[in-house]
mmCIF file of C-alpha atoms in Angstrom:
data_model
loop_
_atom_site.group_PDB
_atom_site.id
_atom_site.type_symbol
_atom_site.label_atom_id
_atom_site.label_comp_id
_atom_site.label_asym_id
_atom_site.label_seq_id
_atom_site.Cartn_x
_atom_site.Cartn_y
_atom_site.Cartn_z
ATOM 1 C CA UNK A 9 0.000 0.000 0.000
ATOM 2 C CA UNK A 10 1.157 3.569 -0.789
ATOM 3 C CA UNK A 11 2.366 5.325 2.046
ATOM 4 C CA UNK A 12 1.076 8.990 2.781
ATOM 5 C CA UNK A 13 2.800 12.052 3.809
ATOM 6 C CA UNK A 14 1.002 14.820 5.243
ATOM 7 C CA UNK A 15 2.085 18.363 7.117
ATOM 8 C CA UNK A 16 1.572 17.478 10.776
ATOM 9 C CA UNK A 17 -0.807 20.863 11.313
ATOM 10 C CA UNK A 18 -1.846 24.110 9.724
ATOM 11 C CA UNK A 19 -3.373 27.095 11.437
ATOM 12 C CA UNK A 20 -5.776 28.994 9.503
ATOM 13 C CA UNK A 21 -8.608 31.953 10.237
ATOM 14 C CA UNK A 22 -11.731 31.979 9.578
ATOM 15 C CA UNK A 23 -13.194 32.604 6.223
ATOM 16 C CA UNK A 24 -9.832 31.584 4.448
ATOM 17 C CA UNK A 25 -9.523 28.301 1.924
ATOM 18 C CA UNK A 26 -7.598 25.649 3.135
ATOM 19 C CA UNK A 27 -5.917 23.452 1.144
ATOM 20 C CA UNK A 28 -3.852 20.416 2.666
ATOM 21 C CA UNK A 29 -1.444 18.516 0.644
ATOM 22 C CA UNK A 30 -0.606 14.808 0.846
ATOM 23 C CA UNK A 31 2.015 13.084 -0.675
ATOM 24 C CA UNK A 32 1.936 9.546 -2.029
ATOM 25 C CA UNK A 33 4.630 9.063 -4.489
ATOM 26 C CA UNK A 34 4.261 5.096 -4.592
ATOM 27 C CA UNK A 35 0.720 5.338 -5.817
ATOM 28 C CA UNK A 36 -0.559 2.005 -7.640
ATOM 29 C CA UNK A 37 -2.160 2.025 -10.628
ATOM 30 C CA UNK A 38 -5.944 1.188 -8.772
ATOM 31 C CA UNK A 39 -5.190 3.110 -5.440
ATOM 32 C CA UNK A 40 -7.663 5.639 -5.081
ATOM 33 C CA UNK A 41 -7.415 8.646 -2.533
ATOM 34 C CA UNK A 42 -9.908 9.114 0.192
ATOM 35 C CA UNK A 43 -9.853 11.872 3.080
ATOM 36 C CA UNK A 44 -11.123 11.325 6.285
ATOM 37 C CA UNK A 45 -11.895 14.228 8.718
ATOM 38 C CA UNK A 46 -11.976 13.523 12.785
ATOM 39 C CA UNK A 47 -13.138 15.628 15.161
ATOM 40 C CA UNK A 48 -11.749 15.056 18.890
ATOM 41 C CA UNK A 49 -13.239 11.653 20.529
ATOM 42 C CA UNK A 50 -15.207 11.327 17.795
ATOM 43 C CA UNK A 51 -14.842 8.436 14.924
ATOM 44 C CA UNK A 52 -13.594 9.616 11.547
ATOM 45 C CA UNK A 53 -15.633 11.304 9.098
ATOM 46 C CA UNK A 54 -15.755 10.757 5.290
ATOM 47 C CA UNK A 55 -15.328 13.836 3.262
ATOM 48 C CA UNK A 56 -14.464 13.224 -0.584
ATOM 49 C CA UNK A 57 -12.753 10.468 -2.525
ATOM 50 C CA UNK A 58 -10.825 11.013 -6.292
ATOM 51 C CA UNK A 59 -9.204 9.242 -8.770
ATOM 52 C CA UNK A 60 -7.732 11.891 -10.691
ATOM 53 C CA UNK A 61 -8.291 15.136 -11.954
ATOM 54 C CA UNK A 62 -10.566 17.214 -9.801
ATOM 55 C CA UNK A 63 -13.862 16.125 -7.840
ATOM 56 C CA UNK A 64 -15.944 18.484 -5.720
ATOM 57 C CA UNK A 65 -18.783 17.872 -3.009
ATOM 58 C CA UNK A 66 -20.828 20.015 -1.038
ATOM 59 C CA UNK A 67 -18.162 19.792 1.328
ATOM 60 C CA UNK A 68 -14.750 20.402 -0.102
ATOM 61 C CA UNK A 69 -12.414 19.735 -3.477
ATOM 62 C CA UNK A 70 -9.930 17.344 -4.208
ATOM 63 C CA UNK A 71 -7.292 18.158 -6.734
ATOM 64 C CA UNK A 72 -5.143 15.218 -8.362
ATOM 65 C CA UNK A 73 -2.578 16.079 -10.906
ATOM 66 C CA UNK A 74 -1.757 14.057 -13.617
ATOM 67 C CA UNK A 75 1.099 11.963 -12.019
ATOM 68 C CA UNK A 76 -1.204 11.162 -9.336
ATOM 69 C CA UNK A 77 1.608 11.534 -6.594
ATOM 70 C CA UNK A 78 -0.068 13.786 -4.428
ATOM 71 C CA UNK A 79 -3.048 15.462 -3.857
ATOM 72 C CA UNK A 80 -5.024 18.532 -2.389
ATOM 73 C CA UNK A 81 -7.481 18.828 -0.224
ATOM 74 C CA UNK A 82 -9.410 22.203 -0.401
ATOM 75 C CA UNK A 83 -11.596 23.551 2.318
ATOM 76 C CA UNK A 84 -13.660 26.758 0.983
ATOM 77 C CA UNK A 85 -13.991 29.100 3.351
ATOM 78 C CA UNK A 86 -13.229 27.419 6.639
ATOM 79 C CA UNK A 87 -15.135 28.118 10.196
ATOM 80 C CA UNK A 88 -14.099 27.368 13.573
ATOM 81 C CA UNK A 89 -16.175 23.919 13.468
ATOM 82 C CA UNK A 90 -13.938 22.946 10.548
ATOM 83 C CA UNK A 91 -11.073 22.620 13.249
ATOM 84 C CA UNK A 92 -9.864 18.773 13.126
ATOM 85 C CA UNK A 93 -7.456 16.389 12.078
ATOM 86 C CA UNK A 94 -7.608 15.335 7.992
ATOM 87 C CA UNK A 95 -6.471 11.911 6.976
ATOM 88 C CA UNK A 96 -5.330 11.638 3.194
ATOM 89 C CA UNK A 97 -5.656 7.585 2.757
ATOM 90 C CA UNK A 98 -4.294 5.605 -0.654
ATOM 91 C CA UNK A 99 -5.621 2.342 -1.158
ATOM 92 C CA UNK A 100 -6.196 -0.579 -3.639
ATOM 93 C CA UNK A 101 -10.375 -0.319 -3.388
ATOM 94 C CA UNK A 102 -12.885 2.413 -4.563
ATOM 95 C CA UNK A 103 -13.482 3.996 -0.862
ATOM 96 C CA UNK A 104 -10.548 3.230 0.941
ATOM 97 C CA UNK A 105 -7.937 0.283 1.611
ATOM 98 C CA UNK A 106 -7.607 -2.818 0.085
ATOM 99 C CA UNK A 107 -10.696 -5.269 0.981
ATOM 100 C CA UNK A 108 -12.170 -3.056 3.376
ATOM 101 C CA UNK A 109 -8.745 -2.245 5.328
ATOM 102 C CA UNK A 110 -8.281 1.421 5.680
ATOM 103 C CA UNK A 111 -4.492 2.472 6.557
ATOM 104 C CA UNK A 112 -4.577 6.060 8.471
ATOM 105 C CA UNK A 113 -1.304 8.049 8.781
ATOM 106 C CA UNK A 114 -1.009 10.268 11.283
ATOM 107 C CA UNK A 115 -2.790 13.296 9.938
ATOM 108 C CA UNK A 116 -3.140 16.888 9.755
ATOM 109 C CA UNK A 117 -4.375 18.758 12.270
ATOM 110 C CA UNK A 118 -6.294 21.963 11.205
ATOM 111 C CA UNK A 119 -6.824 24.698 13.924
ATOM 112 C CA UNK A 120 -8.707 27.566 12.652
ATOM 113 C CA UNK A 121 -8.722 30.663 14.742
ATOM 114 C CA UNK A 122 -11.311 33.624 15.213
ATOM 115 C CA UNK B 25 -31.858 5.799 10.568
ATOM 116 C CA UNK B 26 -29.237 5.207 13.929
ATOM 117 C CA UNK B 27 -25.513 5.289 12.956
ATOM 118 C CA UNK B 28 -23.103 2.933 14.091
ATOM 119 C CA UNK B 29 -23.272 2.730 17.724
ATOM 120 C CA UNK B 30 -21.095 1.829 20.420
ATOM 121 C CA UNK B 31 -20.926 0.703 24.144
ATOM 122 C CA UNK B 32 -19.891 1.448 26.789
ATOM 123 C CA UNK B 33 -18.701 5.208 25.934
ATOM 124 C CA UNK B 34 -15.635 5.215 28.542
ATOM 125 C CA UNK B 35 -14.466 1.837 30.409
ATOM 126 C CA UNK B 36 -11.526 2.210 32.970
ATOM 127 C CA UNK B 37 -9.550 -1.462 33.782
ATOM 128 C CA UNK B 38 -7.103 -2.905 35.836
ATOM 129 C CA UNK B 39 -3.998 -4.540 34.315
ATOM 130 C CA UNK B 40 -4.384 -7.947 33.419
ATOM 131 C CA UNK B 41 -8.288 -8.141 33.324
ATOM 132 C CA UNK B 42 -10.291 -8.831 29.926
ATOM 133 C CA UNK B 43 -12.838 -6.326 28.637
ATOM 134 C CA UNK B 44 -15.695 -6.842 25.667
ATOM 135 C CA UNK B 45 -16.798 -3.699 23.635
ATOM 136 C CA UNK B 46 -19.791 -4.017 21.417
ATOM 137 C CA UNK B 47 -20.949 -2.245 18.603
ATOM 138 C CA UNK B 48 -24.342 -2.450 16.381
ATOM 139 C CA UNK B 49 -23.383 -1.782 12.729
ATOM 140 C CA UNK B 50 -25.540 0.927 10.924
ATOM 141 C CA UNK B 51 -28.779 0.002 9.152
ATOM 142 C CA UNK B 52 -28.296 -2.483 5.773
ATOM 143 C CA UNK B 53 -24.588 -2.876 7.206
ATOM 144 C CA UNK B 54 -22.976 -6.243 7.354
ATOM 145 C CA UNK B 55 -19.594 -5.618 7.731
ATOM 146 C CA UNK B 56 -17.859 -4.778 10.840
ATOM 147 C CA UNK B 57 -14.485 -3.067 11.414
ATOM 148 C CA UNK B 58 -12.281 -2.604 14.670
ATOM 149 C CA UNK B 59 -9.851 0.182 15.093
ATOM 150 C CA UNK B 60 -7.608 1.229 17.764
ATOM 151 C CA UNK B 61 -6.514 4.973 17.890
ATOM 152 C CA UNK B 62 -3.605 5.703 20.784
ATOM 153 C CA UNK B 63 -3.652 9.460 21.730
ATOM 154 C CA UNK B 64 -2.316 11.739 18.952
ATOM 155 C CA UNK B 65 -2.058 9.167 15.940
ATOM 156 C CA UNK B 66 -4.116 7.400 13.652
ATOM 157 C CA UNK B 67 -6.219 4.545 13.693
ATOM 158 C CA UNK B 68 -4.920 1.530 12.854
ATOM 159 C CA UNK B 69 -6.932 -2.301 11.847
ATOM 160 C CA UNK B 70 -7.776 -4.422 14.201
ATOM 161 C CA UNK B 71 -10.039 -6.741 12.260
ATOM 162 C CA UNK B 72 -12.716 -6.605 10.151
ATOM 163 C CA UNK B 73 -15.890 -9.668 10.527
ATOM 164 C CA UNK B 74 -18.138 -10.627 7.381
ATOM 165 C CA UNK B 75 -20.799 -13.282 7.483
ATOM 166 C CA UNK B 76 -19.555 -13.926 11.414
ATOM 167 C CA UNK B 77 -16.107 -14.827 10.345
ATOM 168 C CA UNK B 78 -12.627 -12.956 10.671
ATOM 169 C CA UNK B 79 -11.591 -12.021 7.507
ATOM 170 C CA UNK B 80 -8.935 -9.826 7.517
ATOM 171 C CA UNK B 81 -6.132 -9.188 10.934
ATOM 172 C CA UNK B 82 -3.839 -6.342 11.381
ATOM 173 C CA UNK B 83 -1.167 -6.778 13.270
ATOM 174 C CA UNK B 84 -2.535 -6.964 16.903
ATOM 175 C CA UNK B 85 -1.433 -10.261 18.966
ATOM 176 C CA UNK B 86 -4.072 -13.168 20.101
ATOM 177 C CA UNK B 87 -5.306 -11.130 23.396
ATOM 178 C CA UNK B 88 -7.436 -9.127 21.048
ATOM 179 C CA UNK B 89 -10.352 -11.344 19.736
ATOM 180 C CA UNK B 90 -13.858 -10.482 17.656
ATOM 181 C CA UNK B 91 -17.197 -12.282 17.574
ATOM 182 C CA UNK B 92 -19.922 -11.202 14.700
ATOM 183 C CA UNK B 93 -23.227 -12.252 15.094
ATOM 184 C CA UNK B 94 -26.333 -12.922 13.157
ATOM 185 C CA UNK B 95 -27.876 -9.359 13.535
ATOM 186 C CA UNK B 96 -24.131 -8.150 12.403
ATOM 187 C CA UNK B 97 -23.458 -6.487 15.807
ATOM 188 C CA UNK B 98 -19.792 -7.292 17.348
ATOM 189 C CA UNK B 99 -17.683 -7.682 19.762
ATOM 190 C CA UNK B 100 -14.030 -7.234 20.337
ATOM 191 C CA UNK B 101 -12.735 -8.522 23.535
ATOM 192 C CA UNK B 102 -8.760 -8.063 25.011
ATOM 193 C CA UNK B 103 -7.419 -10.415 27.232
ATOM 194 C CA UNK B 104 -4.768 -9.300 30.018
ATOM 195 C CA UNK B 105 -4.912 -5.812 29.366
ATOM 196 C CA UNK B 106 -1.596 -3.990 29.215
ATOM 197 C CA UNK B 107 -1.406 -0.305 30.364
ATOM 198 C CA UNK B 108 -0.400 0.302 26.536
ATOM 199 C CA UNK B 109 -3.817 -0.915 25.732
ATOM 200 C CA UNK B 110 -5.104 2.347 26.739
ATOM 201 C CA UNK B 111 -6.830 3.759 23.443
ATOM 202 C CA UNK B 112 -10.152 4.944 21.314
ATOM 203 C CA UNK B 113 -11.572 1.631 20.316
ATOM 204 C CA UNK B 114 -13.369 2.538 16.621
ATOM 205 C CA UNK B 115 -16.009 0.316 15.419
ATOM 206 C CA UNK B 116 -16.672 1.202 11.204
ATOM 207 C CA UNK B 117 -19.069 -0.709 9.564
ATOM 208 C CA UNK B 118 -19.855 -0.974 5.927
ATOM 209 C CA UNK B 119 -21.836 -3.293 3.006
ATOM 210 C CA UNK B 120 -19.791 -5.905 2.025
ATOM 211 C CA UNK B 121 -16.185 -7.121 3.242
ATOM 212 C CA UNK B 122 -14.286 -5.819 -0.068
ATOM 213 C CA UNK B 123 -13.841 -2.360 0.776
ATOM 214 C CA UNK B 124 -16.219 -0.822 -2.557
ATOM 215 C CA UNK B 125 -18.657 0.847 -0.465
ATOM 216 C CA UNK B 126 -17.944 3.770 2.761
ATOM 217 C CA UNK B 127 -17.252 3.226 5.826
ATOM 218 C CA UNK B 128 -19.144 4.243 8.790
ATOM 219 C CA UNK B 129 -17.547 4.975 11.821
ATOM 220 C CA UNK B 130 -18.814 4.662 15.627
ATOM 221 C CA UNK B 131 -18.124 7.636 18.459
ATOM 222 C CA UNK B 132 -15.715 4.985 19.572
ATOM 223 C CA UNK B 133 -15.301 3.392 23.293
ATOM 224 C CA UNK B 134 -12.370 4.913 25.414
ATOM 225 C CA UNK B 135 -10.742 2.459 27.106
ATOM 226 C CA UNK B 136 -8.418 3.256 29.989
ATOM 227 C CA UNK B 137 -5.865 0.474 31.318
ATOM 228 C CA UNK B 138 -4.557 1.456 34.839
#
């Protein structure tokens, strides 16, 4: 499985896009790229999944360049409640790891101040 | 249409006893995964049940042990707890064992080993 590298946090203010960058340089041919958002003592979240190229939800953006060996998570116009810690995860299977196994790195933290 | 749920919320043990956390898969789920998070990184596989059976194993030794059962719900149970046992304990469930479909994730059980 590809292994992920991700800043370890990012401080941002309110109102601002964040974007968070993982790198994944071993990325297999059928690895897809999922983020994950958690929230403290809370289980992870999903938040958007891509291939390649660009995919957008009502939530955020994903931008994956033509090499596929890293990504970008973008978060439009972030609010205090969007402080948590993202998880970029690269895996064999549409929506995560390989056969249900999802491999979580150890994140980025996102504070976002007032 | 209740989430994934887990019990208890918070469980504090003594060294060497066994503990048993449950958790009730969301609706139309028949997959159940177990993660443990340690305090400040990711969470990593436990198992995952299908059909009542263990199909995949991360690498976690004997003294942590799963039971599915025909309603889908699940156990995981640790035998003689070690103070570096002391985690979130993530339940995810999902449709189907293969990984295709998103994963759900419980609020988690926090386990403390003293």
């Amino acid at each position: 499985l590809a292994k992920t590298t991700q800043p370890i946090s990012m401080d941002s203010y309110e109102g601002q896009e964040v974007n968070i960058t993982c790198s994944h340089n071993n990325i297999a041919t059928n690895d897809y790229i999922t983020w994950y958002q958690q929230f403290p003592s809370q289980g992870p979240r999903f938040i958007i999944q891509g291939y390649k190229t660009k995919v957008t939800n009502e939530v955020a953006s994903l931008f994956i360049p033509a090499d596929r060996k890293s990504s970008t998570l973008s978060l439009p116009r972030v609010s205090l409640s969007d402080t948590a810690v993202y998880y970029c995860l690269v895996g064999g299977m549409n929506y995560g790891g390989s056969q249900g196994n999802l491999i979580f790195g150890k994140g980025t933290k996102l504070s976002v101040k007032p | 249409d209740a989430g994934v749920t887990q019990s208890p919320t918070h469980l504090i043990k003594t060294r060497g006893q066994q503990v048993t956390l449950r958790c009730s898969p969301k609706s139309g789920h028949d997959t159940v995964s177990w993660y443990q998070q340690a305090l400040g990184q990711g969470p990593q596989f436990i198992f995952q049940y299908y059909e009542e059976e263990e199909r995949q194993r991360g690498n976690f030794p004997d003294r942590f042990s799963g039971h599915q059962f025909p309603n889908y719900s699940s156990e995981l149970n640790v035998n003689a707890l070690l103070l570096g046992d002391s985690a979130l304990y993530l339940c995810a469930s999902s449709l189907g064992w293969e990984g295709n479909t998103e994963a759900f994730f419980g609020q988690g059980t926090r386990l403390t080993v003293v």
